[in-house]
Short mmCIF file of C-alpha atoms in Angstrom, two decimals:
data_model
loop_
_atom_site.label_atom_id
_atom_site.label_comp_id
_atom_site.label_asym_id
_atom_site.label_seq_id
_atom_site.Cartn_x
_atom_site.Cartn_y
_atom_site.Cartn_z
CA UNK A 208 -34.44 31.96 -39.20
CA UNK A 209 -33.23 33.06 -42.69
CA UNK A 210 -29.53 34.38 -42.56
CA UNK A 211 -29.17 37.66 -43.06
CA UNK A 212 -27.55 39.19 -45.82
CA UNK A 213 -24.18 40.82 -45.31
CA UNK A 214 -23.13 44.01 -45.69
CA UNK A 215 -20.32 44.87 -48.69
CA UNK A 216 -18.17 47.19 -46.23
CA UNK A 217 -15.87 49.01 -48.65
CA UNK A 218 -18.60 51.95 -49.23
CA UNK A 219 -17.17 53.89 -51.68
CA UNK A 220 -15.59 57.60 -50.25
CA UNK A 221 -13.97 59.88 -52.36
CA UNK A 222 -11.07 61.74 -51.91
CA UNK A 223 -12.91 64.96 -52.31
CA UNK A 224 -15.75 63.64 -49.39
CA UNK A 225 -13.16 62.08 -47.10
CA UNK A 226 -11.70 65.51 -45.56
CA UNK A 227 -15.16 66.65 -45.29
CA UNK A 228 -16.40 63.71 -42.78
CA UNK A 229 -13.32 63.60 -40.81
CA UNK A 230 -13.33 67.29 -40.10
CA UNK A 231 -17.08 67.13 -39.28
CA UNK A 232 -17.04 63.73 -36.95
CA UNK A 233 -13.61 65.39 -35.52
CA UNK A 234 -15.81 68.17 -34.34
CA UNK A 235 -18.68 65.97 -33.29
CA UNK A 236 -15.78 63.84 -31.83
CA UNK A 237 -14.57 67.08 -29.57
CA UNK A 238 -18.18 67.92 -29.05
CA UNK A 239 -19.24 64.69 -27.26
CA UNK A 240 -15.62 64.54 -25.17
CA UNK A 241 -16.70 67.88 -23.50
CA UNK A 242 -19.86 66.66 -22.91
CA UNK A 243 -19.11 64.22 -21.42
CA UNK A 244 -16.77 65.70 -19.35
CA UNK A 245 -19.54 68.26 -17.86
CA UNK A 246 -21.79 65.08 -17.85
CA UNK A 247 -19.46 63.14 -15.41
CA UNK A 248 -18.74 66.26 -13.66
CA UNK A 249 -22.24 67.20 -12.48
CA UNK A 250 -23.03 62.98 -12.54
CA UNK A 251 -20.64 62.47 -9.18
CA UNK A 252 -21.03 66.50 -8.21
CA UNK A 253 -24.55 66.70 -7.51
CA UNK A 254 -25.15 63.28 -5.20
CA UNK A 255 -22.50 64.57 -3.68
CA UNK A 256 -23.63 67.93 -2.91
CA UNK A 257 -26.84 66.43 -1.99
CA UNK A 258 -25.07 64.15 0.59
CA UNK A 259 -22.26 66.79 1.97
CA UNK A 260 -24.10 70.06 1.57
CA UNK A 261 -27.34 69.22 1.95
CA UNK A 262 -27.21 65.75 4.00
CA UNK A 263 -30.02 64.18 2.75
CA UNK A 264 -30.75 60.50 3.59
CA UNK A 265 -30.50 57.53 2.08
CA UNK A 266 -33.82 57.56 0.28
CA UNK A 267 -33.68 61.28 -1.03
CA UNK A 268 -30.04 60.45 -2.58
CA UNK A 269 -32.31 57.18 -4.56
CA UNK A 270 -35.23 60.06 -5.09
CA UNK A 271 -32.02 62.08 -6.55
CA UNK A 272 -30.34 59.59 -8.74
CA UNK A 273 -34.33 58.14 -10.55
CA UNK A 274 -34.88 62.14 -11.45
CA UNK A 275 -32.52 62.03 -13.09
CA UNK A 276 -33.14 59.04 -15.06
CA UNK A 277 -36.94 59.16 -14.88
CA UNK A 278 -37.33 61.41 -18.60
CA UNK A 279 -35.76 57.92 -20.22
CA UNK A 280 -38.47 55.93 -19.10
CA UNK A 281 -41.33 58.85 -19.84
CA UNK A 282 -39.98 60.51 -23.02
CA UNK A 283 -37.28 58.29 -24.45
CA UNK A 284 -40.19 57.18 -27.29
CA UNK A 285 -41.73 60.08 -27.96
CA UNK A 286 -38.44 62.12 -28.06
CA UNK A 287 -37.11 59.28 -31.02
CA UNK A 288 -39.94 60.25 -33.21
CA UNK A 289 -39.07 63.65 -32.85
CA UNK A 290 -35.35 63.24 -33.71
CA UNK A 291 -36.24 61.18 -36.61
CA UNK A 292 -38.11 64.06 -38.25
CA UNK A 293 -36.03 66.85 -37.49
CA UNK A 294 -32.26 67.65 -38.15
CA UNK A 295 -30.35 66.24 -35.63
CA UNK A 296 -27.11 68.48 -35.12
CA UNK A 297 -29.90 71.22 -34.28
CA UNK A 298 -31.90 69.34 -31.41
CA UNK A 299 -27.80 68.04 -30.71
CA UNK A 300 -27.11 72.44 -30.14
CA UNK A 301 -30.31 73.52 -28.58
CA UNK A 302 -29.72 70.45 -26.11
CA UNK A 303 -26.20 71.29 -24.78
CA UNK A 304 -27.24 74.82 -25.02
CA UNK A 305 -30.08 74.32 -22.48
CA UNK A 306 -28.19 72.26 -20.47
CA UNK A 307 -25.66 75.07 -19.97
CA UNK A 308 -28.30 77.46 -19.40
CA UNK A 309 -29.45 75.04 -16.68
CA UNK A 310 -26.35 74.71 -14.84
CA UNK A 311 -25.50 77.70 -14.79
CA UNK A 312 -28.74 78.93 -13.27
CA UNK A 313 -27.94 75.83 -10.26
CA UNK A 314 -24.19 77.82 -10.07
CA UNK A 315 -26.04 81.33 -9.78
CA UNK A 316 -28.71 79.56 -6.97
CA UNK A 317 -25.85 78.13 -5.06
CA UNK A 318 -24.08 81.57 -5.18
CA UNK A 319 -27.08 83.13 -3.59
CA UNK A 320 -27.36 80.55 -1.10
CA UNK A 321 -30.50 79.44 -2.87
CA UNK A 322 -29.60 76.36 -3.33
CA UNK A 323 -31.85 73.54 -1.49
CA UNK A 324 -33.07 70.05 -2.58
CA UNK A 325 -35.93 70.76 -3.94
CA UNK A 326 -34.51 73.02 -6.63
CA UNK A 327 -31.67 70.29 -7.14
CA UNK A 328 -34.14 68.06 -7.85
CA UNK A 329 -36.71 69.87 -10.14
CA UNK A 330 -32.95 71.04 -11.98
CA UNK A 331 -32.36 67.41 -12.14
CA UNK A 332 -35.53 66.77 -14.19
CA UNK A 333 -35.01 69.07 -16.31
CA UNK A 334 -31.11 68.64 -17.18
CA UNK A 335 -32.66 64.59 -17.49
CA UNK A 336 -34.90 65.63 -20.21
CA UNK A 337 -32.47 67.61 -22.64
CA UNK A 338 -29.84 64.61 -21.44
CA UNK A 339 -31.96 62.01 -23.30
CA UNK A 340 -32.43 64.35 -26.63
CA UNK A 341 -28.92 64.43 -26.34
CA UNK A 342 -27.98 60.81 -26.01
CA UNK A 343 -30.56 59.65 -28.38
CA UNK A 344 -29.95 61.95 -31.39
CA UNK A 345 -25.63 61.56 -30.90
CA UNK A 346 -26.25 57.77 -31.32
CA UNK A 347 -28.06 58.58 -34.14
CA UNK A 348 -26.29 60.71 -36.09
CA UNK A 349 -22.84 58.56 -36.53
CA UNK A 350 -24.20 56.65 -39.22
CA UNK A 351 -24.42 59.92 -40.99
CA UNK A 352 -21.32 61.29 -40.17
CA UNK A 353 -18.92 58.05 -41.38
CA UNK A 354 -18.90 55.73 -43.90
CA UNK A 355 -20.75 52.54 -43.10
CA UNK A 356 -17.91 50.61 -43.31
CA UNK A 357 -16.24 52.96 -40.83
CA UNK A 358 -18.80 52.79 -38.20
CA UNK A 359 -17.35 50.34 -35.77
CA UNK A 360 -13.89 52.94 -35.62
CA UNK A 361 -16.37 55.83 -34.84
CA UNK A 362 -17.91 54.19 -32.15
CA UNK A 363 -14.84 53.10 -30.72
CA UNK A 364 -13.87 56.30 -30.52
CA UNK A 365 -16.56 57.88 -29.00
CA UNK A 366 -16.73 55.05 -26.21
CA UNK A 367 -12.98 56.02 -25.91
CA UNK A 368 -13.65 59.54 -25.55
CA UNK A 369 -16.53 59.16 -23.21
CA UNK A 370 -14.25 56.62 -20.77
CA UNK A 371 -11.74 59.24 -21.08
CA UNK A 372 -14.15 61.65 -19.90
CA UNK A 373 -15.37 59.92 -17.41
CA UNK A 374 -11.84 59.52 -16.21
CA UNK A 375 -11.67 63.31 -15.55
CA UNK A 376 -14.92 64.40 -14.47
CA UNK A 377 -15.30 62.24 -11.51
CA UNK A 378 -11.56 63.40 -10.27
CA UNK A 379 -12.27 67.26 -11.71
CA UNK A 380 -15.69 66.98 -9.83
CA UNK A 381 -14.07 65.76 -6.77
CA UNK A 382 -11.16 68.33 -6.79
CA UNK A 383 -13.24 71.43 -7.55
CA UNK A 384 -15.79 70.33 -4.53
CA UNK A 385 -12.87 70.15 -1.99
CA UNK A 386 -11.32 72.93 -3.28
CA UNK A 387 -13.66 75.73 -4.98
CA UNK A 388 -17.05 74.92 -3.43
CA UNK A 389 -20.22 74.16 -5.10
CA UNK A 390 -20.55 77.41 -7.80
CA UNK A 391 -17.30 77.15 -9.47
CA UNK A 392 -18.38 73.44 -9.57
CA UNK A 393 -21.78 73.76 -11.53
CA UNK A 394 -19.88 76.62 -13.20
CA UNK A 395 -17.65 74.51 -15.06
CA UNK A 396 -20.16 71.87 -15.95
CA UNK A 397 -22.10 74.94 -17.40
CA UNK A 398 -19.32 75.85 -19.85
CA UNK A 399 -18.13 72.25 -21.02
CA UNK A 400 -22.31 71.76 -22.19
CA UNK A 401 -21.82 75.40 -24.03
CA UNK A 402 -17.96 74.79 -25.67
CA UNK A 403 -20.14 71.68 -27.00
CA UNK A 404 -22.45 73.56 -28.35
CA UNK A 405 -20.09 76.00 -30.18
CA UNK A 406 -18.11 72.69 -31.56
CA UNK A 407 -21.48 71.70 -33.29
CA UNK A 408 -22.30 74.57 -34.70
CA UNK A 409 -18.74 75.08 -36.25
CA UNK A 410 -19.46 71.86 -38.17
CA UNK A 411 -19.31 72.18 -42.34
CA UNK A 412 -21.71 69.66 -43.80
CA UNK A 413 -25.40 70.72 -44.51
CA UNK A 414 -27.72 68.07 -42.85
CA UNK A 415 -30.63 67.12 -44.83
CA UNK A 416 -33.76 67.54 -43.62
CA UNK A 417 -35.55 64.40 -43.63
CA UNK A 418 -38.86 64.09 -45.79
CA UNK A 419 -42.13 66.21 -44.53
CA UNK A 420 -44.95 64.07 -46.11
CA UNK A 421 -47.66 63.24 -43.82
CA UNK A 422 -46.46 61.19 -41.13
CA UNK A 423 -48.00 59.49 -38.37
CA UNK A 424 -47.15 60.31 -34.45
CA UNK A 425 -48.19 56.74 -33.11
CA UNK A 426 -47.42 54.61 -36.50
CA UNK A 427 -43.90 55.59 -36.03
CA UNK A 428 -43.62 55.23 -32.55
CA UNK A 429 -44.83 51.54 -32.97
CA UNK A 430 -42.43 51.06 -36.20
CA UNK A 431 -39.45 51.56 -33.72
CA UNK A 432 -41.12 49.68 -30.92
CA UNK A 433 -41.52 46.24 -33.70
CA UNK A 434 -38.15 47.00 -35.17
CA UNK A 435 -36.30 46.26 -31.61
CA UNK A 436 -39.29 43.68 -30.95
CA UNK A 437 -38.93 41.40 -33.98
CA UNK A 438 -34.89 41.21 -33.95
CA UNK A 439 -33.58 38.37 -31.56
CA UNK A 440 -30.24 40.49 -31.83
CA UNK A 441 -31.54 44.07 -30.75
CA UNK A 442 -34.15 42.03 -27.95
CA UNK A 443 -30.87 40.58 -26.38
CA UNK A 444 -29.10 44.01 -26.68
CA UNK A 445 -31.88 45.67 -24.93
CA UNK A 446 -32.06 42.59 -21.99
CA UNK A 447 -28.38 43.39 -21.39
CA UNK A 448 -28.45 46.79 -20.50
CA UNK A 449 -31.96 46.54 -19.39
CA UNK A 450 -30.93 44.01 -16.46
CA UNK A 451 -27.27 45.58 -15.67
CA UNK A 452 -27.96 49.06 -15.48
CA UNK A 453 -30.28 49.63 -12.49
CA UNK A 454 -28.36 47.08 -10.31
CA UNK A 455 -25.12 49.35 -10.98
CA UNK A 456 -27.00 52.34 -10.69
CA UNK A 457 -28.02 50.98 -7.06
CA UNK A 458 -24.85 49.87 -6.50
CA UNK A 459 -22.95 53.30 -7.22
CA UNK A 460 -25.30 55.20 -5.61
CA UNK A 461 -24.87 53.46 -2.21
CA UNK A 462 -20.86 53.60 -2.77
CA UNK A 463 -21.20 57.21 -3.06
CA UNK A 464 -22.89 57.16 0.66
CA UNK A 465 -20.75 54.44 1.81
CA UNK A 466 -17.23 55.87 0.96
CA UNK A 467 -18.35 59.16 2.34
CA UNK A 468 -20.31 58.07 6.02
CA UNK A 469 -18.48 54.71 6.18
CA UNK A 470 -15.17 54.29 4.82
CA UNK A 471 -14.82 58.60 5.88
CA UNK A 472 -13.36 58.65 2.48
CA UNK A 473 -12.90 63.10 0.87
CA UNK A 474 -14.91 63.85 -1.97
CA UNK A 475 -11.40 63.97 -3.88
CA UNK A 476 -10.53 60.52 -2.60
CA UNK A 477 -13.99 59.39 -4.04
CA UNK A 478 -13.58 61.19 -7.39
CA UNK A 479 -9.98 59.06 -7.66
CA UNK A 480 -12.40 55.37 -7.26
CA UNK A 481 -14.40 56.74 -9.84
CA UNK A 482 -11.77 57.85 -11.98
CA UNK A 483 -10.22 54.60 -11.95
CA UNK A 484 -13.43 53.29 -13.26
CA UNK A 485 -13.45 55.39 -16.11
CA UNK A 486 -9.39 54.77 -16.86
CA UNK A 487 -10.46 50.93 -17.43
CA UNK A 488 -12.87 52.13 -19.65
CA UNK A 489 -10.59 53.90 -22.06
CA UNK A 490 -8.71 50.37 -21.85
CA UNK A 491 -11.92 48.65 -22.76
CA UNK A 492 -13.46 51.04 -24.87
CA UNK A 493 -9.69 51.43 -27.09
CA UNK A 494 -9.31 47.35 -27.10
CA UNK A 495 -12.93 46.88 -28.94
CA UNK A 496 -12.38 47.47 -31.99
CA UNK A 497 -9.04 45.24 -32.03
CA UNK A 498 -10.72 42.38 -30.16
CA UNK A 499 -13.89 42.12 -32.21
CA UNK A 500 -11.62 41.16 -35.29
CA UNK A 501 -10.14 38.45 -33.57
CA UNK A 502 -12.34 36.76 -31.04
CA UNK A 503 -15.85 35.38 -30.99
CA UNK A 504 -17.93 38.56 -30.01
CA UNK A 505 -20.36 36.20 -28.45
CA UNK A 506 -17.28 35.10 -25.76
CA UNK A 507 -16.41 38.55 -25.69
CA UNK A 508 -20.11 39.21 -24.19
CA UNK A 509 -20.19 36.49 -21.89
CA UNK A 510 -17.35 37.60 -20.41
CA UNK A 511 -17.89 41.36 -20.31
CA UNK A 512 -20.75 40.38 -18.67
CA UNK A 513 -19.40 38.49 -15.85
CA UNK A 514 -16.42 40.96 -15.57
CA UNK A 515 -18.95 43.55 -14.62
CA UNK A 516 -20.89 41.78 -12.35
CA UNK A 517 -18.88 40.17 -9.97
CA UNK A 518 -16.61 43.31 -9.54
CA UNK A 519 -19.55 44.77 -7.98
CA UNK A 520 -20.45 41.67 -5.70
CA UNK A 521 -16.19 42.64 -4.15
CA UNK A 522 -17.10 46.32 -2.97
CA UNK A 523 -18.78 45.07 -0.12
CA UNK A 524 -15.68 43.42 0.74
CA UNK A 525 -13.96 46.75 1.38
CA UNK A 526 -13.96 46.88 5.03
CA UNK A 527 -14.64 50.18 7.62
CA UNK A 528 -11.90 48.99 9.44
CA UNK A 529 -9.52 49.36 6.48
CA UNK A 530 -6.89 52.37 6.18
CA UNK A 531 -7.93 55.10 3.89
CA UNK A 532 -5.25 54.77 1.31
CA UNK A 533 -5.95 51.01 1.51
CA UNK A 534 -9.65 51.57 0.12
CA UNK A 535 -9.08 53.74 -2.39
CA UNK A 536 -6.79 51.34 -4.03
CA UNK A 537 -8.95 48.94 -3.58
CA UNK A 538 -12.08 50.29 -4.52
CA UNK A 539 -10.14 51.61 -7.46
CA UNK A 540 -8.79 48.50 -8.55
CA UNK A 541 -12.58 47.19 -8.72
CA UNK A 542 -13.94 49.78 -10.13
CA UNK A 543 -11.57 49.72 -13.21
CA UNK A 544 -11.98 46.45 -13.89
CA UNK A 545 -15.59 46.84 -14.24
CA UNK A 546 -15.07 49.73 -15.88
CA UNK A 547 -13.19 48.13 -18.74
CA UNK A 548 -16.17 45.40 -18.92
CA UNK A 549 -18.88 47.67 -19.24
CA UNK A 550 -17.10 49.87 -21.86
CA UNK A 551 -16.31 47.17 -24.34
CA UNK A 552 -19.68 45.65 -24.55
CA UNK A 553 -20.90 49.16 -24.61
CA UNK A 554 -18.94 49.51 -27.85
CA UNK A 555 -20.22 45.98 -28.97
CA UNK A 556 -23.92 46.76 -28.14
CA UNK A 557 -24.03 50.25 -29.62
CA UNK A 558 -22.31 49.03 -32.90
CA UNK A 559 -24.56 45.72 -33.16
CA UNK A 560 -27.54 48.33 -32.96
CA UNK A 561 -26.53 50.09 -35.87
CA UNK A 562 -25.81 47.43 -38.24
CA UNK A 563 -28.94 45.92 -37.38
CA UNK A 564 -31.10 48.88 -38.16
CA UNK A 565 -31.99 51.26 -41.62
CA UNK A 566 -30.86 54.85 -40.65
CA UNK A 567 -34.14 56.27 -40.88
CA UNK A 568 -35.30 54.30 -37.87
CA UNK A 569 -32.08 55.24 -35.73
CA UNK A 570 -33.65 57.68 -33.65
CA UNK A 571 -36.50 55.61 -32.67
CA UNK A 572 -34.51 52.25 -32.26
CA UNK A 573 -32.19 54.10 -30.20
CA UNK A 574 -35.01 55.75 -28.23
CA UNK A 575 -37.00 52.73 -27.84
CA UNK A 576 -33.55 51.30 -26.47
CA UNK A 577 -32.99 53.96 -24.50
CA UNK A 578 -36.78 54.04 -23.17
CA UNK A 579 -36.23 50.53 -21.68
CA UNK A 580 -32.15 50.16 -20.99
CA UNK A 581 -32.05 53.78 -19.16
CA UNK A 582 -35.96 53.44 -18.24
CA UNK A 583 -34.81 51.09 -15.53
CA UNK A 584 -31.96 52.83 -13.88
CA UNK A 585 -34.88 55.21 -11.93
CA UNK A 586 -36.18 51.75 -10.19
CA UNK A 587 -32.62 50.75 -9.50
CA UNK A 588 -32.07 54.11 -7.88
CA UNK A 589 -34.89 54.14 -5.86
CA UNK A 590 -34.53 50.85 -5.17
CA UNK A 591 -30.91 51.38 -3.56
CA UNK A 592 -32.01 54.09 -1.63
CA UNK A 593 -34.64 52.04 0.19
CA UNK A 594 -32.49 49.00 0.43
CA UNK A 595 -29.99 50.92 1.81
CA UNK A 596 -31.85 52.87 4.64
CA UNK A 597 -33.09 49.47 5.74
CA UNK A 598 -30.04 47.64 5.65
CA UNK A 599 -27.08 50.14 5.20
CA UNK A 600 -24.93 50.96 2.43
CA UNK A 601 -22.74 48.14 2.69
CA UNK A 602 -25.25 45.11 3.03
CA UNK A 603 -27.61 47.50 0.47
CA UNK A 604 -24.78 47.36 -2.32
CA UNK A 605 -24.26 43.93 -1.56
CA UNK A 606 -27.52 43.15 -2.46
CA UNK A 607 -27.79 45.17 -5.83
CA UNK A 608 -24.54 43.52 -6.53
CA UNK A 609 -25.88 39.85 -6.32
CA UNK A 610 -29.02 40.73 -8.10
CA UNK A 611 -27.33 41.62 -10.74
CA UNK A 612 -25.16 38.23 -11.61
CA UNK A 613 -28.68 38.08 -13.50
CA UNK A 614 -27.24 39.94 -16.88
CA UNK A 615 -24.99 37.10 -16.96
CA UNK A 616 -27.69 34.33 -17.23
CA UNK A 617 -29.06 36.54 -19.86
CA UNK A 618 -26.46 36.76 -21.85
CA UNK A 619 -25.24 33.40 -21.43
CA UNK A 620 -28.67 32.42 -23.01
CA UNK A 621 -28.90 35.16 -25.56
CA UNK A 622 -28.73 34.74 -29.27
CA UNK A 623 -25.48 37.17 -28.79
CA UNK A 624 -23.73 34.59 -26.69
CA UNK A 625 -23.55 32.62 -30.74
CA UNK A 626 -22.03 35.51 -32.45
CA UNK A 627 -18.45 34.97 -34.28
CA UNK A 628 -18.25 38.15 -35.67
CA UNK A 629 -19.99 41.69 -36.28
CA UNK A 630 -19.95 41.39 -40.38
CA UNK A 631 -22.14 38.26 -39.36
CA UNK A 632 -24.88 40.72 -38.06
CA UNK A 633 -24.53 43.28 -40.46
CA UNK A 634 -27.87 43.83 -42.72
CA UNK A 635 -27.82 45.54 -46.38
CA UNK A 636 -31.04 47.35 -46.29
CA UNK A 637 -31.19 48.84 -49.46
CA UNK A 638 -30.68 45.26 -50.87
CA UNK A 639 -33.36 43.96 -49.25
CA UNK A 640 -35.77 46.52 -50.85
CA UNK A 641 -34.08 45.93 -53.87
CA UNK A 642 -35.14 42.06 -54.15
CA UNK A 643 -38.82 42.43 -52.51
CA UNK A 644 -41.32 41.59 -54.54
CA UNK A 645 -43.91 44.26 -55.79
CA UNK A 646 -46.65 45.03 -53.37
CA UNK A 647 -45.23 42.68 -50.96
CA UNK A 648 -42.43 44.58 -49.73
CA UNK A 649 -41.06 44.12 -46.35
CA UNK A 650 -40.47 47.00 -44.51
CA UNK A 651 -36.93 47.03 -42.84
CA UNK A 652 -38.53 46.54 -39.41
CA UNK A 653 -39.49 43.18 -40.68
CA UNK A 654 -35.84 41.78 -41.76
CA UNK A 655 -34.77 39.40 -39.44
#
């Protein structure tokens, strides 16, 4: 395979620009923390609710959770073509906007005592479907936002701020279940989605709208689709997350069940475990950048990957039997430590994708990513749910838990698992279009 070229990192900025892109990503910045906080909010709220308001079973919690995740797998590749022709800070407001809307609507039908599975799970559709605009065209507006040479800081940051999220939503989810009920709840995860908005909107730049010749629906689709297809690098990002995520989603759906009908953990006491999951992820996320620059990112994603997966395989291990106080710390303990695994090669993955890929693919790389990585976690969910009204919770998460010492094999045997450094995978696209010969041009889905 021909070595790629390199990237020169010291894009020029000048002083006049520099103000400009720090005020806008600080917005963006602000923007995605209160997401993310409403995210994580309504992420541990509503199985919850499902499991202590409505008691549902076992499989309609894993019906639940793949609703959620289900628009991934069915519009993750359509939605990328889509973002790639259209300004993305717009799709970005009308998202959070209608994800506000939505919630609200779920705090208005709980007020009314309206509020039954059925609607929680049509909600959870649609809330799914605005949630993968959202995550795709984010991703893919960074490189826009920052200098090239200062995308591996942004996405540190933004992992950062979504750990640090994560570490209050499951604990403010938790808190405002046990003590303000279900409205106030869904209330607050309505306004965190709208304050978003509002932080987007306030945003200086002028994005450009990309170019409106004739373009082809499917042709791009499958220009995204080849792009992931014909780099080793982006096929063994994709594996990763492909394999990992729908044994942890199984894994974290059962715990939800298990702390609550086995352990006879409180929904605040539950929102603490998860908490500590996201506290290790600020650790992880905050340490990437730092660790990248001096140790082999390939041993960094062998052992991120083995971090995460045999934390899960020690849940189990977290006895009925135990005190309360005793599992929570436990629980907490492993939690965090995955936590702090999954966040760093999160930062590793997502900045690896972006070096690796021309900016006016992003939003169909990242969908075509997101199509298969996320398109996954619905047959983990439902998955868990079955396991675990056949077996139980605990034997059910032990079993999602061993399947998925797989990512490690994967890795382990990855291209990734060879990588020194991040500059090494770094491609200069508009040098490779400089030095292609006439009518034989490579496209910069072809670059390997």
């Amino acid at each position: 395979m021909r070595h790629p070229e390199r990237v020169n990192t010291s894009s020029p900025i000048s002083k006049r620009e520099r103000p400009r892109w720090r005020h806008d990503f600080g917005l963006f910045w602000f923007a995605q923390g209160t997401s993310v906080i409403g995210d994580q909010v309504r992420e541990f709220a509503v199985p919850l609710i499902a499991v202590t308001v409505l008691h549902v079973s076992s499989v309609d919690l894993g019906v639940l959770g793949a609703a959620q995740w289900l628009p991934f797998l069915v519009l993750a590749l359509p939605l990328g073509v889509v973002i790639d022709r259209y300004r993305r800070r717009t799709l970005l407001i009308v998202s959070e906007f209608a994800r506000g809307i939505l919630t609200l609507g779920l705090a208005v039908a709980a007020a009314a005592g309206l509020l039954g599975f059925p609607l929680l799970l049509i909600a959870a559709i649609l809330l799914g479907t605005f949630t993968v605009v959202y995550e795709i065209g984010h991703q893919s507006a960074i490189p826009s936002l920052v200098p090239r040479d200062r995308l591996g800081f942004a996405n540190a940051r933004i992992q950062a701020t979504a750990a640090a999220g994560e570490v209050g939503g499951p604990g403010l989810g938790g808190v405002l279940l046990q003590i303000f009920g279900v409205t106030v709840t869904l209330a607050v995860n309505a306004a965190t989605h709208l304050l978003s908005a509002a932080a987007l909107i306030a945003m200086r730049s002028q994005e450009t709208r990309p170019p409106t010749a004739k373009r082809h629906f499917f042709g791009e689709l499958r220009t995204g689709a080849l792009h992931v297809m014909r780099d080793p690098y982006l096929r063994a990002n994709v594996g990763f997350s492909a394999i990992y995520n729908p044994f942890a989603q199984w894994v974290t759906l059962l715990l939800t069940l298990y702390a609550i009908h086995d352990l006879g953990l409180e929904a605040a006491q539950v929102g603490v475990i998860f908490s500590a999951g996201a506290v290790g992820a600020l650790v992880g996320a905050a340490s990437a950048s730092r660790l990248a620059r001096h140790a082999s990112v390939g041993r960094i994603m062998v052992l991120c990957a083995v971090v995460e997966c045999t934390m899960l395989v020690l849940i189990p291990a977290v006895a009925p039997s135990w005190p309360a106080l005793m599992s929570v710390l436990a629980l907490a303990v492993i939690m965090g430590v995955n936590g702090a695994g999954t966040a760093l090669s999160s930062v590793l993955l997502i900045t690896i994708r972006q070096l690796r890929t021309p900016d006016e693919l992003l939003g169909r790389v990242n969908a075509t990513m997101r199509c298969v990585t996320y398109g996954t976690i619905p047959l983990g969910a439902l998955a868990g749910g079955f396991v675990g009204e056949w077996l139980g919770a605990r034997l059910g998460i032990l079993v999602g838990a061993v399947l998925c010492l797989s990512t490690i094999v994967w890795v382990a045997l990855s291209p990734l698992r060879g990588v020194q450094s991040l500059d090494d995978l770094a491609l200069d696209f508009a040098a490779t279009e400089r030095q292609a010969p006439a009518g034989g041009a490579k496209a910069p889905s072809e670059v390997k």
